[in-house]
Every structure is written in structure tokens, then in C-alpha cells.
CSV table of C-alpha atoms and ligand atoms in Angstrom, one decimal:
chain,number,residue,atom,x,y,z
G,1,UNK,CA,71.2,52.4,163.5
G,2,UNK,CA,74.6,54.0,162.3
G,3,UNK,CA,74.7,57.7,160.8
G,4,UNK,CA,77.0,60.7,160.7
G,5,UNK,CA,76.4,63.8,162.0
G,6,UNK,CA,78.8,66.8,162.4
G,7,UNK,CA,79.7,67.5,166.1
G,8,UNK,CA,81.1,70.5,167.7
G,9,UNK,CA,82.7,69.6,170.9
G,10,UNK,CA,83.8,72.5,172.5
G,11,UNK,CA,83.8,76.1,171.8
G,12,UNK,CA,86.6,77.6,169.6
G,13,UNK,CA,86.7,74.4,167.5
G,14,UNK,CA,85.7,73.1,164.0
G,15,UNK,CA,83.1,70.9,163.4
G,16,UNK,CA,83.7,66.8,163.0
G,17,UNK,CA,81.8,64.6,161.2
G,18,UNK,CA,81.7,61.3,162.8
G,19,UNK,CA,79.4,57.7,162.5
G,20,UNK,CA,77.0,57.9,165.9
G,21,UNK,CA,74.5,55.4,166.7
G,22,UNK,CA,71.3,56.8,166.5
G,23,UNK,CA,68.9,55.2,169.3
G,24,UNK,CA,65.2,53.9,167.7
G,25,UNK,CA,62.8,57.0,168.5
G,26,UNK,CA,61.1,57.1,172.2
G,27,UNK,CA,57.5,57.9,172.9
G,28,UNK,CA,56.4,61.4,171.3
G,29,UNK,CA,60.1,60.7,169.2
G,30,UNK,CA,60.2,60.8,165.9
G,31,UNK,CA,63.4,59.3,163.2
G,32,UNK,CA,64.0,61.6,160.8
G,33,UNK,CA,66.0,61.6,157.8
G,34,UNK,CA,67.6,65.0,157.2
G,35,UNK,CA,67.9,66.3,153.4
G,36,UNK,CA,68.6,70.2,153.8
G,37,UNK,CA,70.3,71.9,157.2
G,38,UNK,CA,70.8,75.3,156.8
G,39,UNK,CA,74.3,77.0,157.5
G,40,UNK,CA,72.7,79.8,160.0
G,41,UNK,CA,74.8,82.3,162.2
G,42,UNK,CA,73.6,80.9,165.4
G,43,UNK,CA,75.1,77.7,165.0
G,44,UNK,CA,78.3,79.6,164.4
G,45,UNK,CA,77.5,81.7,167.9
G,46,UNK,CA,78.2,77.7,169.3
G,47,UNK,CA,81.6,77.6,168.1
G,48,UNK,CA,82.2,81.6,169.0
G,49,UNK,CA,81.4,80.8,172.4
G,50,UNK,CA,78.5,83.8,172.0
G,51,UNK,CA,75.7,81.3,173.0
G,52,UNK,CA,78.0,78.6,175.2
G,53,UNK,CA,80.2,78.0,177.9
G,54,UNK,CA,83.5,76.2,177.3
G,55,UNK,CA,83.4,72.8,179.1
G,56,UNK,CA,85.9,73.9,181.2
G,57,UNK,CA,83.7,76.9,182.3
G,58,UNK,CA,80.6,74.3,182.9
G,59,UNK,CA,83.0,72.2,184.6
G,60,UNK,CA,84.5,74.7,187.1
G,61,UNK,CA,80.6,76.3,188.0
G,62,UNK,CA,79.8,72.5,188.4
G,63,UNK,CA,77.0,73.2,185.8
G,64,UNK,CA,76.1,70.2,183.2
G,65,UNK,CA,78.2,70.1,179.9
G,66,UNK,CA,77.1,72.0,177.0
G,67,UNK,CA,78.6,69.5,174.7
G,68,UNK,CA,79.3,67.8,172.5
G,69,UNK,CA,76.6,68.7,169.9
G,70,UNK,CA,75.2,67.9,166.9
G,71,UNK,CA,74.7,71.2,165.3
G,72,UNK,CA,71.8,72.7,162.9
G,73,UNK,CA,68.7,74.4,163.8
G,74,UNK,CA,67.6,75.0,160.1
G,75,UNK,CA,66.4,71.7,158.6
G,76,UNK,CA,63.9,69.5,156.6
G,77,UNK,CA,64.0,65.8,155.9
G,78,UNK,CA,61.6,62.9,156.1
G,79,UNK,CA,60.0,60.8,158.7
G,80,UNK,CA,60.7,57.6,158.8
G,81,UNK,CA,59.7,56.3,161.8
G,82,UNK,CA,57.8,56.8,164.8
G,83,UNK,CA,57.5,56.4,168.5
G,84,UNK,CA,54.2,55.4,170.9
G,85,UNK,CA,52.1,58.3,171.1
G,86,UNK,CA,52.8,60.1,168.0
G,87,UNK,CA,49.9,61.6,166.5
G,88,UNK,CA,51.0,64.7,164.4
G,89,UNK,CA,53.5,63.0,161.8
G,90,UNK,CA,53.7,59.8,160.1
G,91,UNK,CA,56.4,57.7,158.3
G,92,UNK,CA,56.6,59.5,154.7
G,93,UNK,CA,55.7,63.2,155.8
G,94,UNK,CA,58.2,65.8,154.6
G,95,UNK,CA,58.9,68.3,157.5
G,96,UNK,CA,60.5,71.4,158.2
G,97,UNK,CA,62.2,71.4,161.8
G,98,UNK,CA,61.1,74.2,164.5
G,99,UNK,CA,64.1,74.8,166.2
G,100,UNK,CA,61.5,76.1,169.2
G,101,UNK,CA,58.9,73.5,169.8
G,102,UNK,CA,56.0,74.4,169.8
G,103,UNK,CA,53.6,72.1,172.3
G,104,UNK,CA,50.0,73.7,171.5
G,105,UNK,CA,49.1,73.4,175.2
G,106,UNK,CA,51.1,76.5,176.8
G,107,UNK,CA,49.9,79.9,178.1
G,108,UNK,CA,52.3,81.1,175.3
G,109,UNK,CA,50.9,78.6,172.5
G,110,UNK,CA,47.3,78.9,173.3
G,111,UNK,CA,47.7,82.7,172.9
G,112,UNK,CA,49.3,82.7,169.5
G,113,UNK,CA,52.5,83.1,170.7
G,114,UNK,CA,53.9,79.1,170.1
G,115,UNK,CA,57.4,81.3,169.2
G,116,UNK,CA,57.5,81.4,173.0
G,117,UNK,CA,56.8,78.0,174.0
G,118,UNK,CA,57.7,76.6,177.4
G,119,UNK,CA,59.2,73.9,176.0
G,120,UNK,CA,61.7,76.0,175.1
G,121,UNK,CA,63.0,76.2,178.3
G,122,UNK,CA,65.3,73.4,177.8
G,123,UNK,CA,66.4,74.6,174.3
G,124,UNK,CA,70.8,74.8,175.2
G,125,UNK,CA,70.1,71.9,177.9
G,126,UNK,CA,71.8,68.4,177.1
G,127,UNK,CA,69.3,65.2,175.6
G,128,UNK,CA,65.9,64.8,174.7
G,129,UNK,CA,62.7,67.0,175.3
G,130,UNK,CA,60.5,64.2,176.6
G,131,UNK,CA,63.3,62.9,179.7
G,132,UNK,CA,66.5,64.8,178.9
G,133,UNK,CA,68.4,61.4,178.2
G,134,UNK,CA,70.1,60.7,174.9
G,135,UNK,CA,69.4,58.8,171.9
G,136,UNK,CA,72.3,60.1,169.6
G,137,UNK,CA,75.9,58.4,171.0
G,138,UNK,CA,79.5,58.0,169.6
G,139,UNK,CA,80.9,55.0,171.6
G,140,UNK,CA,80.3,56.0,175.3
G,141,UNK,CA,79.7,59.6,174.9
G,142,UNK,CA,76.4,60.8,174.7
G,143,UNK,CA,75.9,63.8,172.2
G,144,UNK,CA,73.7,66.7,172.7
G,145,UNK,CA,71.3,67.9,169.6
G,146,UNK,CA,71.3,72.2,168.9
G,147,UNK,CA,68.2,73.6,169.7
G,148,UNK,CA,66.7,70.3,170.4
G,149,UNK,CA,66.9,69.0,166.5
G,150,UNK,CA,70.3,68.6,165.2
G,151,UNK,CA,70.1,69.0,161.6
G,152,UNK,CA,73.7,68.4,160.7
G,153,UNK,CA,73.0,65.1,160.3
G,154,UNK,CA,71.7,62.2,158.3
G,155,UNK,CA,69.5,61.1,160.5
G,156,UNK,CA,68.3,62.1,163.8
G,157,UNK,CA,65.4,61.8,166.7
G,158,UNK,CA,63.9,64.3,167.9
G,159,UNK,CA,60.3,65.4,169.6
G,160,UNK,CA,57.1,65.5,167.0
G,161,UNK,CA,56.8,69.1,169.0
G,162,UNK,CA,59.9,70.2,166.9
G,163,UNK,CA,58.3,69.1,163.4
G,164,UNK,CA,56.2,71.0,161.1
G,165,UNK,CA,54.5,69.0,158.6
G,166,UNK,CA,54.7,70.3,155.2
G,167,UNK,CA,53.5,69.8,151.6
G,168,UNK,CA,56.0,66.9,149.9
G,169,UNK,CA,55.6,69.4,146.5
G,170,UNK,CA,57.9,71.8,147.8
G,171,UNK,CA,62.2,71.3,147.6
G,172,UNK,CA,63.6,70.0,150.9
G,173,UNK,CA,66.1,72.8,150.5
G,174,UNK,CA,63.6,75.6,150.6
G,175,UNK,CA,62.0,74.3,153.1
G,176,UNK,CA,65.0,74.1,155.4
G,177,UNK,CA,65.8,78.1,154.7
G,178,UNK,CA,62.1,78.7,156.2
G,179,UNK,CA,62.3,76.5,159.2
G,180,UNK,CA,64.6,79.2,160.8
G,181,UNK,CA,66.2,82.0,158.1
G,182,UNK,CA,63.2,83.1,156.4
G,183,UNK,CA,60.3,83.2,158.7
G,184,UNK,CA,63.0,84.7,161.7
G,185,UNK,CA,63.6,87.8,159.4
G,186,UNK,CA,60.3,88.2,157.0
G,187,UNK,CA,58.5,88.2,160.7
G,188,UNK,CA,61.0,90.7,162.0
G,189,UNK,CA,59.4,92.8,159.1
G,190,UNK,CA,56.1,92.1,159.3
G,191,UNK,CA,55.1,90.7,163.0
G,192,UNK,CA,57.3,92.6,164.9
G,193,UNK,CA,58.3,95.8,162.8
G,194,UNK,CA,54.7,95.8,161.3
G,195,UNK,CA,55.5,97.5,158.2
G,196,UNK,CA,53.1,99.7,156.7
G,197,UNK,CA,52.5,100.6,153.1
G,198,UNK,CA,54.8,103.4,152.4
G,199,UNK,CA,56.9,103.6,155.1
G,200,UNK,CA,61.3,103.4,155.3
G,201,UNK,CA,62.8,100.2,156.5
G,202,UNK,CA,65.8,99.9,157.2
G,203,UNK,CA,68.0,96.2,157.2
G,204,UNK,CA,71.4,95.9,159.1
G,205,UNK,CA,73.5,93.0,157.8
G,206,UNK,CA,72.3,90.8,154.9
G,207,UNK,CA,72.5,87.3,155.2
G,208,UNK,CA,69.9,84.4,155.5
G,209,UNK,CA,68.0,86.5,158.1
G,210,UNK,CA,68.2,90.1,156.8
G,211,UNK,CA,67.6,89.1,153.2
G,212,UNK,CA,64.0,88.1,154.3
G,213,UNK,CA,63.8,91.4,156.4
G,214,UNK,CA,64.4,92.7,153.2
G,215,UNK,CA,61.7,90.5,151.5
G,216,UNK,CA,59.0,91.0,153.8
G,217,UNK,CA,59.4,95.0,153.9
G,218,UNK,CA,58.7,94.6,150.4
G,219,UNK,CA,55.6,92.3,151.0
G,220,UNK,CA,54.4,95.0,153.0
G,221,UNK,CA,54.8,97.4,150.5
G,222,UNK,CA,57.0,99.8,152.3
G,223,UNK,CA,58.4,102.5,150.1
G,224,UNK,CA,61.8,102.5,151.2
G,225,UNK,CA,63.8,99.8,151.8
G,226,UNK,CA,67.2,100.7,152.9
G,227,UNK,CA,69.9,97.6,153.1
G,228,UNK,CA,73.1,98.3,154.7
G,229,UNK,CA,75.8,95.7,154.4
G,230,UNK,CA,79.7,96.0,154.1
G,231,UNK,CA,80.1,93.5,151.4
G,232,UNK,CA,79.1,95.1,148.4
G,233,UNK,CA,77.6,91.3,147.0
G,234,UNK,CA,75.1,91.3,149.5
G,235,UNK,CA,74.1,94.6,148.8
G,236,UNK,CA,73.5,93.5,145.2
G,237,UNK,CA,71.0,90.4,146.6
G,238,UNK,CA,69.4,92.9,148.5
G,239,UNK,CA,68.8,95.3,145.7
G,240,UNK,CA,67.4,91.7,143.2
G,241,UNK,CA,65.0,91.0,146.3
G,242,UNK,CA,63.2,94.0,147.1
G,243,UNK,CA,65.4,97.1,148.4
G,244,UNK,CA,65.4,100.2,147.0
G,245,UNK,CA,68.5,101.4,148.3
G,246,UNK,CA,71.9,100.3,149.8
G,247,UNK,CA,74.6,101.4,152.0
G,248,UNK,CA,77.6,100.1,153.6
G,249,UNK,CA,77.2,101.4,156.9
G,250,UNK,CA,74.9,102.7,159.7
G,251,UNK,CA,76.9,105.8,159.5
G,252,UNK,CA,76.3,105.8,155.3
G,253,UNK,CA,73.0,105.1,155.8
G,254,UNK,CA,71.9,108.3,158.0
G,255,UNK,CA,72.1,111.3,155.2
G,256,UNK,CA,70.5,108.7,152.7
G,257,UNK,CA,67.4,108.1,155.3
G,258,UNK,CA,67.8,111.5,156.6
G,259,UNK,CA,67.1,112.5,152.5
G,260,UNK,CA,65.1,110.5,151.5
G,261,UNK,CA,62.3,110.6,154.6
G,262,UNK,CA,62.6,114.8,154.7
G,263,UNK,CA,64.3,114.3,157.8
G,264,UNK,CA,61.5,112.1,159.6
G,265,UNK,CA,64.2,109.4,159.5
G,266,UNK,CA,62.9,105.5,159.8
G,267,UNK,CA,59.8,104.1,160.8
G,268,UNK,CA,61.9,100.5,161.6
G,269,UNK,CA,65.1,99.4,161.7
G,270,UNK,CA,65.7,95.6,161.9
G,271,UNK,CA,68.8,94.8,163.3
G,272,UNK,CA,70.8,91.0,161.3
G,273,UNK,CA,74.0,91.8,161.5
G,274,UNK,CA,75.9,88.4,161.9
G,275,UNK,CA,76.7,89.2,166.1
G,276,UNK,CA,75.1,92.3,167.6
G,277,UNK,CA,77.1,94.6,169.6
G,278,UNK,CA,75.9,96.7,172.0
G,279,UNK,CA,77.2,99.9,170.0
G,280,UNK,CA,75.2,98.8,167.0
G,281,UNK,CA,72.0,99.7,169.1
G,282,UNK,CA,72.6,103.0,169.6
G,283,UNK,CA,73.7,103.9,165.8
G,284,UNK,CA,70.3,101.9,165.0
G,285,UNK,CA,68.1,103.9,167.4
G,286,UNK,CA,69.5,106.8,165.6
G,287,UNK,CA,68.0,106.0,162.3
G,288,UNK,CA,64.9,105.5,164.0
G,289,UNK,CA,62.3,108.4,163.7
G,290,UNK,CA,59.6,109.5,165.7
G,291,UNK,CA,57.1,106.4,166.9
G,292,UNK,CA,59.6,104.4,165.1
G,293,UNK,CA,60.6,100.6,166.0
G,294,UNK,CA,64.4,99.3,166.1
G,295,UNK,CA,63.8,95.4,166.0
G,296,UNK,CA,66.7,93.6,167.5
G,297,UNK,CA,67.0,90.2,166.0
G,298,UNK,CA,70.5,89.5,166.1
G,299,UNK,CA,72.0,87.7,168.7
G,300,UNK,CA,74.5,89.0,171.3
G,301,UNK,CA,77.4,87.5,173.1
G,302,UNK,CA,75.3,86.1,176.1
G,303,UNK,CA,77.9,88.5,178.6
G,304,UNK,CA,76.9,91.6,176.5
G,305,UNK,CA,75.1,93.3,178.8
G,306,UNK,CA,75.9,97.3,177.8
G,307,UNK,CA,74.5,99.4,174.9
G,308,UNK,CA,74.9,103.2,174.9
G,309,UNK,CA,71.3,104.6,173.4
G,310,UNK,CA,70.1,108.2,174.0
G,311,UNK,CA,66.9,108.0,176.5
G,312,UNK,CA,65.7,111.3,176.4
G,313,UNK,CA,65.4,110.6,172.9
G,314,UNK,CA,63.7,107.5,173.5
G,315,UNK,CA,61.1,108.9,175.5
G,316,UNK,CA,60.8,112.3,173.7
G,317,UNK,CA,60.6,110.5,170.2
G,318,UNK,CA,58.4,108.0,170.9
G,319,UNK,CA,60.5,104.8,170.0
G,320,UNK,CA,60.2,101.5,170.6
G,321,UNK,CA,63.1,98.8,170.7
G,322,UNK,CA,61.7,94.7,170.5
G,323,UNK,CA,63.5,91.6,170.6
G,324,UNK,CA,62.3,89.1,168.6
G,325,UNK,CA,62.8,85.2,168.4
G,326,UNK,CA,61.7,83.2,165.2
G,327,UNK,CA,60.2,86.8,163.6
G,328,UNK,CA,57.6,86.3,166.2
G,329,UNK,CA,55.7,83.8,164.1
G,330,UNK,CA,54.1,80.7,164.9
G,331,UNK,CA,55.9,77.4,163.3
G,332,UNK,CA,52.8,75.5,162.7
G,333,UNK,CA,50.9,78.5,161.1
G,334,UNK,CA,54.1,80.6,159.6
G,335,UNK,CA,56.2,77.8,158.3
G,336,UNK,CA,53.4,76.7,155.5
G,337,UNK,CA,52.0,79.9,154.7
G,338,UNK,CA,55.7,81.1,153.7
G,339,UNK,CA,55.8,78.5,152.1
G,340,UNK,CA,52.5,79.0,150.1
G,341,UNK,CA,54.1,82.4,149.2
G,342,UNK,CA,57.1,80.7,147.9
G,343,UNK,CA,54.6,78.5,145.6
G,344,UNK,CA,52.5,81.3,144.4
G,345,UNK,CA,56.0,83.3,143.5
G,346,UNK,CA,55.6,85.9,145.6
G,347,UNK,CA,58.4,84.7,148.3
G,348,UNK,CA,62.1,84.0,147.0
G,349,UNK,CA,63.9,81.4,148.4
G,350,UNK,CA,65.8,79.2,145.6
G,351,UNK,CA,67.4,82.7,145.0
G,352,UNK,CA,68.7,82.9,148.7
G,353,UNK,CA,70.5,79.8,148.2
G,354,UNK,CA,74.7,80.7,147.5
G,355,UNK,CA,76.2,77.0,147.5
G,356,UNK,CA,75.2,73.4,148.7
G,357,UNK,CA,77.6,71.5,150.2
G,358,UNK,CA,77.7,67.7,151.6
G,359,UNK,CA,78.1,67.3,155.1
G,360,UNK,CA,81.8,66.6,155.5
G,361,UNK,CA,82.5,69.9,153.8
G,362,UNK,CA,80.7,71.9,156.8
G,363,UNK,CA,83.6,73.5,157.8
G,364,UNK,CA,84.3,75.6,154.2
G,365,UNK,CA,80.7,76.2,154.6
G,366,UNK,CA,80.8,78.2,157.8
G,367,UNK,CA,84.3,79.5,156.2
G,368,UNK,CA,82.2,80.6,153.2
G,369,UNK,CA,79.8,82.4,155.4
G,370,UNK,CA,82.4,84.4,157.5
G,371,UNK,CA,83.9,85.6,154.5
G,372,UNK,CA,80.8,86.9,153.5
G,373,UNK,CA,80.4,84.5,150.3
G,374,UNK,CA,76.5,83.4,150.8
G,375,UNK,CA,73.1,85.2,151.4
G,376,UNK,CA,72.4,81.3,152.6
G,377,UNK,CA,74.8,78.0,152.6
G,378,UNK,CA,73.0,75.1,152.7
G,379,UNK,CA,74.1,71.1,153.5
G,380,UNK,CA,72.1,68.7,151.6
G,381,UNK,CA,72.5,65.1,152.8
G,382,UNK,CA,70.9,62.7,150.1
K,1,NAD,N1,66.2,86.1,166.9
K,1,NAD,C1,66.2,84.9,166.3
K,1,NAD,O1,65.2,84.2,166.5
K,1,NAD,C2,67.3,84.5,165.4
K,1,NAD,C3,67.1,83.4,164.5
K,1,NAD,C4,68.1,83.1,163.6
K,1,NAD,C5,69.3,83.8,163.6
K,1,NAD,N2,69.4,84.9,164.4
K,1,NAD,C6,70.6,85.7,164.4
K,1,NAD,O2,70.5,86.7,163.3
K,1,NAD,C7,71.8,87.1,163.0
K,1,NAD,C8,72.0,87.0,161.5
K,1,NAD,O3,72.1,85.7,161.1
K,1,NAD,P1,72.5,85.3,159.6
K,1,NAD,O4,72.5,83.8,159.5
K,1,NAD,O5,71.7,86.0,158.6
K,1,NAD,O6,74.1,85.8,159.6
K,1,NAD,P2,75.1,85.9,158.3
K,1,NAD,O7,76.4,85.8,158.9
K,1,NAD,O8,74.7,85.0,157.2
K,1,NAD,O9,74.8,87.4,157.8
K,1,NAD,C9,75.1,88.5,158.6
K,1,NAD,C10,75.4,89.7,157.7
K,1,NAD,O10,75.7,90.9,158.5
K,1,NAD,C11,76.7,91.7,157.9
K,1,NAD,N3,77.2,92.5,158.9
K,1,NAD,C12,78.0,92.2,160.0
K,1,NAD,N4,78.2,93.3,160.7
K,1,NAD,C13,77.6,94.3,160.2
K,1,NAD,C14,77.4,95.7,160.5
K,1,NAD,N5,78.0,96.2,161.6
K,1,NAD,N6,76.6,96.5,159.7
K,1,NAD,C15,76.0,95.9,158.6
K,1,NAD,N7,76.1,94.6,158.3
K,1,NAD,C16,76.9,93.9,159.0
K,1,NAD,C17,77.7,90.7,157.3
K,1,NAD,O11,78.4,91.2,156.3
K,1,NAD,C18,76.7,89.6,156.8
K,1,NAD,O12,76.3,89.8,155.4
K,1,NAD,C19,72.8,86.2,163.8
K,1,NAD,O13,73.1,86.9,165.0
K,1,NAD,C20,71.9,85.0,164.1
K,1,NAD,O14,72.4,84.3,165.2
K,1,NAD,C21,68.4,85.3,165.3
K,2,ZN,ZN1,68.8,80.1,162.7
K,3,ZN,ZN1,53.8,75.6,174.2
């Protein structure tokens, strides 16, 4: 069938929307129709070059091609159709996609860990999960999908392991926000942070992924909740959702914690900025207090490889730093319970939503979100 779908095809560009020809779904494949695909940072970290190699780097290490791609991670839609073998969707399901798939079989899956899937593995790789061949083309060329689902698009194929199914009550926009923004930074708080009643959070960089830092420190009940942003409308979306306090910088932020903890300083610090630096750790880590946890959940230009921290404090104070991927939650278990929190009130996400655009305006969407316009941009393709 024909669709378009917005494809980056090397770093440093903008993206195109173009018709492909979408190739019927293959055994364990699934045709989806996409409604909502989230404007997230990481699909931006494509076009910085943060999370890809140019095609002429690829070409000169004689490694495969990177692209093109259809981007989006952060999606819902509708199934329309599936392949032989699929037993976990069917035509008419609303689903959120999991930009890690999550197989259920895995030493990681079986131990409640799905977040870490194997099947990952092939995550930046070119083609489909189930034989790394194609089914999304433009003429000749055959297009990659991001992070294995592609949701820049009308429609697309992808593997039933990177669906969720989800209740058809619930808008197909806020369900795209929790297929990656939401549950990557509410888990930050509470999976990999572990707030505690009463204690001082601190969030660094408020958009789609910090915002939900923000909101699941408050779900925890921590006392403080300390958002640090540069752009003082973000500070403001952070003070509506849940934090008690705000501050422009790192550097702001230090008398404030220092204040308002007596000097204990915080017991986390979740790091969203839109690109983490390695300079950023160290100012993090020293808002950290004793037996505190700086969760780094932002991502880094893959050649970052330095970050000045002090070790004997490390050691002598007790801290911990984690990395975390998708909050550390578990698609098929955290994707519907957010989203029986967002039901019940008690989770926000119609509020995190800035502006819809339609596909073809993509590129004043990512424009939007480096100038700091949206807590979340969202494409809706109906
Ligand atoms: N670990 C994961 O699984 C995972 C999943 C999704 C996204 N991410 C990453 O999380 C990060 C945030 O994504 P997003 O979509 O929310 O980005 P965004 O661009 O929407 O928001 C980032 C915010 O950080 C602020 N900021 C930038 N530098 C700052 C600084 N030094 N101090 C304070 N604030 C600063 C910006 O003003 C902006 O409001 C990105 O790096 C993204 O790739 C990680
Ligand atoms: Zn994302
Ligand atoms: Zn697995």
C-alpha cells in the first residue's frame, strides 16, 4: 500500500515527508495505523548526529548505513492487520508503541526487567526485527524505521513485540506521550530514583521527560520538588504539575537545596536536560546529598566519554549515579497502569501536550521544541 512518512536521511538535515510503499506485514508483523507520534528529543539526537553516524562515516568504516529513516519512537495508532503467528494483537486494538521490544522470553524479560530486552540489541540496526529486511521503500531505496517502530508515519509494520495493547477509551494522543515521554521520566522518579515520602527531588531540564520526573516525585509524595529549567515557561508547567520550587540553573538551584534541606542537600537528582554533557554530571552530583541518587536519563553525544565528578566525594558520601532506559519500567505492565493513573486523574497528560501538528509540519515542530516552545509536541495523523 501507499503512505507517507517523514524520513531523515542523513544527519544534519530536516526531515521529508514522502509517499513509501508500505510492504503487507510478515510473520510476527503487524500494520498499524499511526494516530499520535510524539515529538521526543531522541529523534532530534538522529538529526544532531548525537545517536548516528553520517553515511559517509558508515561508509568509510565499511559499517551498514544508518539511514534513511522513518523517525518516531513515541506513538499509538491502530491495528489493522496482521501477519502468521500473531497472537498478542488483533485488527481493531488501539496500541501504544514500545520503542524497546519487549519479547517476554529473555533473561532480562523473565526477570522483570523487559526495559532491557535482547531484542533490543538491534534497536539503530537497519530493517525489521524478525529478518532485518525491509518492508517500508521509496522507489528502490529501502528505509529504515527509528527504534524499530517509525511513528512518523501513517502507517507502518512493525514486530507485535513492539506493541502494547491498550484500552480503546483512552485519547490516541495520550497514549503516544506514555509510550516513551511519560513512563521514561515518572520511572526515573519512582523505579530508579525511588522517591520516598518527604524527601527533595531535584529535575534538570523540563520537557516531555522531566515534566513526568516532576509528576512522579509528586506521586511519591516527596516534599520538595525542585525544577530547574532556563526557560522560565517550563518552569511555570513544572510548578502547575507538582513542584514546589524552580530555578534556572544547577548553579541557582544549590543555595535553594542547600536551604531548604538544612544543608543535607538532595536525596535524587534526575538528570532531562535535552543533550547531557559531561559537565552537567558533576554540577548534578553536587546537589546530591549523602546516600543520595543522581539518575542520568538524558542522552549523551555517543563520543562523550568524559565527566569531571568528585570521587572521594562519591565514596565518602555514599552516592549513587544510575542510567536508566524507559524509567526502568516494563512496557507491558507500565504503559497501562500510567495509563490507569491518567483515567483515575491522578496522572496529567492532556496538560503536557503544547501543540499538534500534521505530519508535513514536523519540521516547525522539532523547531518549536529547540526553541523551547512545548513541554510535549505531538503529530496527529488522522
Ligand atoms: N533514557 C531514556 O530511555 C530516554 C528516553 C527518552 C528520552 N530520553 C532523553 O531525555 C532527554 C530529554 O528529552 P525531552 O524530550 O524531554 O527533551 P526536550 O528538549 O523536550 O526538553 C529538554 C529541556 O531541558 C532544558 N535544558 C537544556 N539544558 C539544560 C540545562 N543545562 N539545565 C537545565 N535545563 C536544561 C531545555 O530548556 C528543555 O526544556 C533527551 O536527551 C532525550 O533523548 C532518554
Ligand atoms: Zn523518547
Ligand atoms: Zn526479552
Amino acid at each position: 500500500m501507499k503512505t507517507h512518512a517523514a524520513i531523515l536521511w542523513d544527519v544534519h538535515q530536516d526531515w521529508q515527508v514522502e509517499e513509501i510503499d508500505l510492504d503487507p506485514p510478515k510473520a510476527y508483523e503487524v500494520l498499524v495505523k499511526w494516530h499520535a507520534g510524539g515529538l521526543c528529543h531522541s529523534d532530534e539526537h538522529l538529526v544532531t548526529g548525537d545517536m548516528a553516524l553520517s553515511l559517509e562515516t558508515t561508509r568509510s568504516m565499511g559499517l551498514p548505513d544508518m539511514f534513511p529513516v522513518i523517525g518516531g519512537h513515541e506513538g499509538a495508532g491502530v491495528v489493522l492487520e496482521v501477519g502468521p503467528g500473531v497472537t498478542t494483537v488483533q485488527p481493531g486494538d488501539h496500541v501504544a508503541a514500545s520503542f524497546f521490544p519487549a519479547c517476554g522470553r529473555c533473561r532480562y524479560c523473565i526477570t522483570g526487567q523487559s526495559n532491557l530486552c535482547d531484542m533490543g540489541a538491534q534497536t539503530f540496526g537497519f530493517g525489521q526485527i524478525s529478518d532485518g529486511t525491509s518492508r517500508h521503500h521509496l522507489g528502490d531505496q529501502d528505509l529504515s524505521i527509528m527504534a524499530k517502530v517509525g511513528t512518523f508515519a501513517e502507517h507502518g509494520v512493525v514486530h507485535e513485540n513492539s506493541l502494547v495493547k491498550v484500552d480503546p477509551d483512552v485519547p490516541l494522543t495520550a497514549v503516544a506521550l506514555v509510550s516513551c515521554g511519560v513512563t521514561t521520566g515518572w520511572g526515573s522518579a519512582i523505579h530508579r530514583a525511588e522517591v520516598k515520602p518527604g524527601e527533595t527531588v531535584v529535575v534538570v531540564g523540563i520537557g516531555g521527560i522531566g515534566i513526568n520526573a516532576v509528576q512522579g516525585a509528586r506521586m511519591a509524595s516527596a516534599l520538595n520538588i525542585v525544577a530547574v529549567d532556563p526557560v522560565e515557561f517550563k518552569q511555570k508547567a513544572a510548578l502547575d504539575l507538582g513542584a514546589t520550587h524552580v530555578a534556572a540553573s544547577m548553579a541557582e538551584a544549590l543555595p535553594l537545596v542547600t536551604e531548604l534541606t538544612r544543608g543535607q542537600l538532595a536525596d535524587s537528582v534526575i538528570l532531562t536536560p535535552g543533550v547531557l554533557y559531561g559537565d552537567l554530571l558533576g554540577q548534578a552530583l553536587s546537589l546530591t546529598g549523602k546516600g543520595g541518587t543522581c539518575v542520568v536519563t538524558a542522552i549523551a553525544p555517543m563520543t562523550q566519554t568524559e565527566a569531571s565528578i568528585n570521587l572521594f566525594e562519591l565514596a565518602m558520601w555514599q552516592k549513587e549515579v544510575r542510567g536508566v532506559i524507559f524509567g526502568a519500567g516494563n512496557p507491558r505492565f507500565d504503559i497501562p497502569n500510567l495509563l490507569a493513573l491518567y483515567k483515575s486523574g491522578q496522572l496529567k497528560l492532556d496538560e503536557l501536550i503544547t501543540t499538534t501538528y500534521r505530519l508535513d509540519q514536523i519540521n516547525q515542530g522539532y523547531q518549536d521544541m529547540r526553541d523551547g516552545k512545548n513541554i510535549r509536541g505531538v503529530l496527529v495523523m488522522d
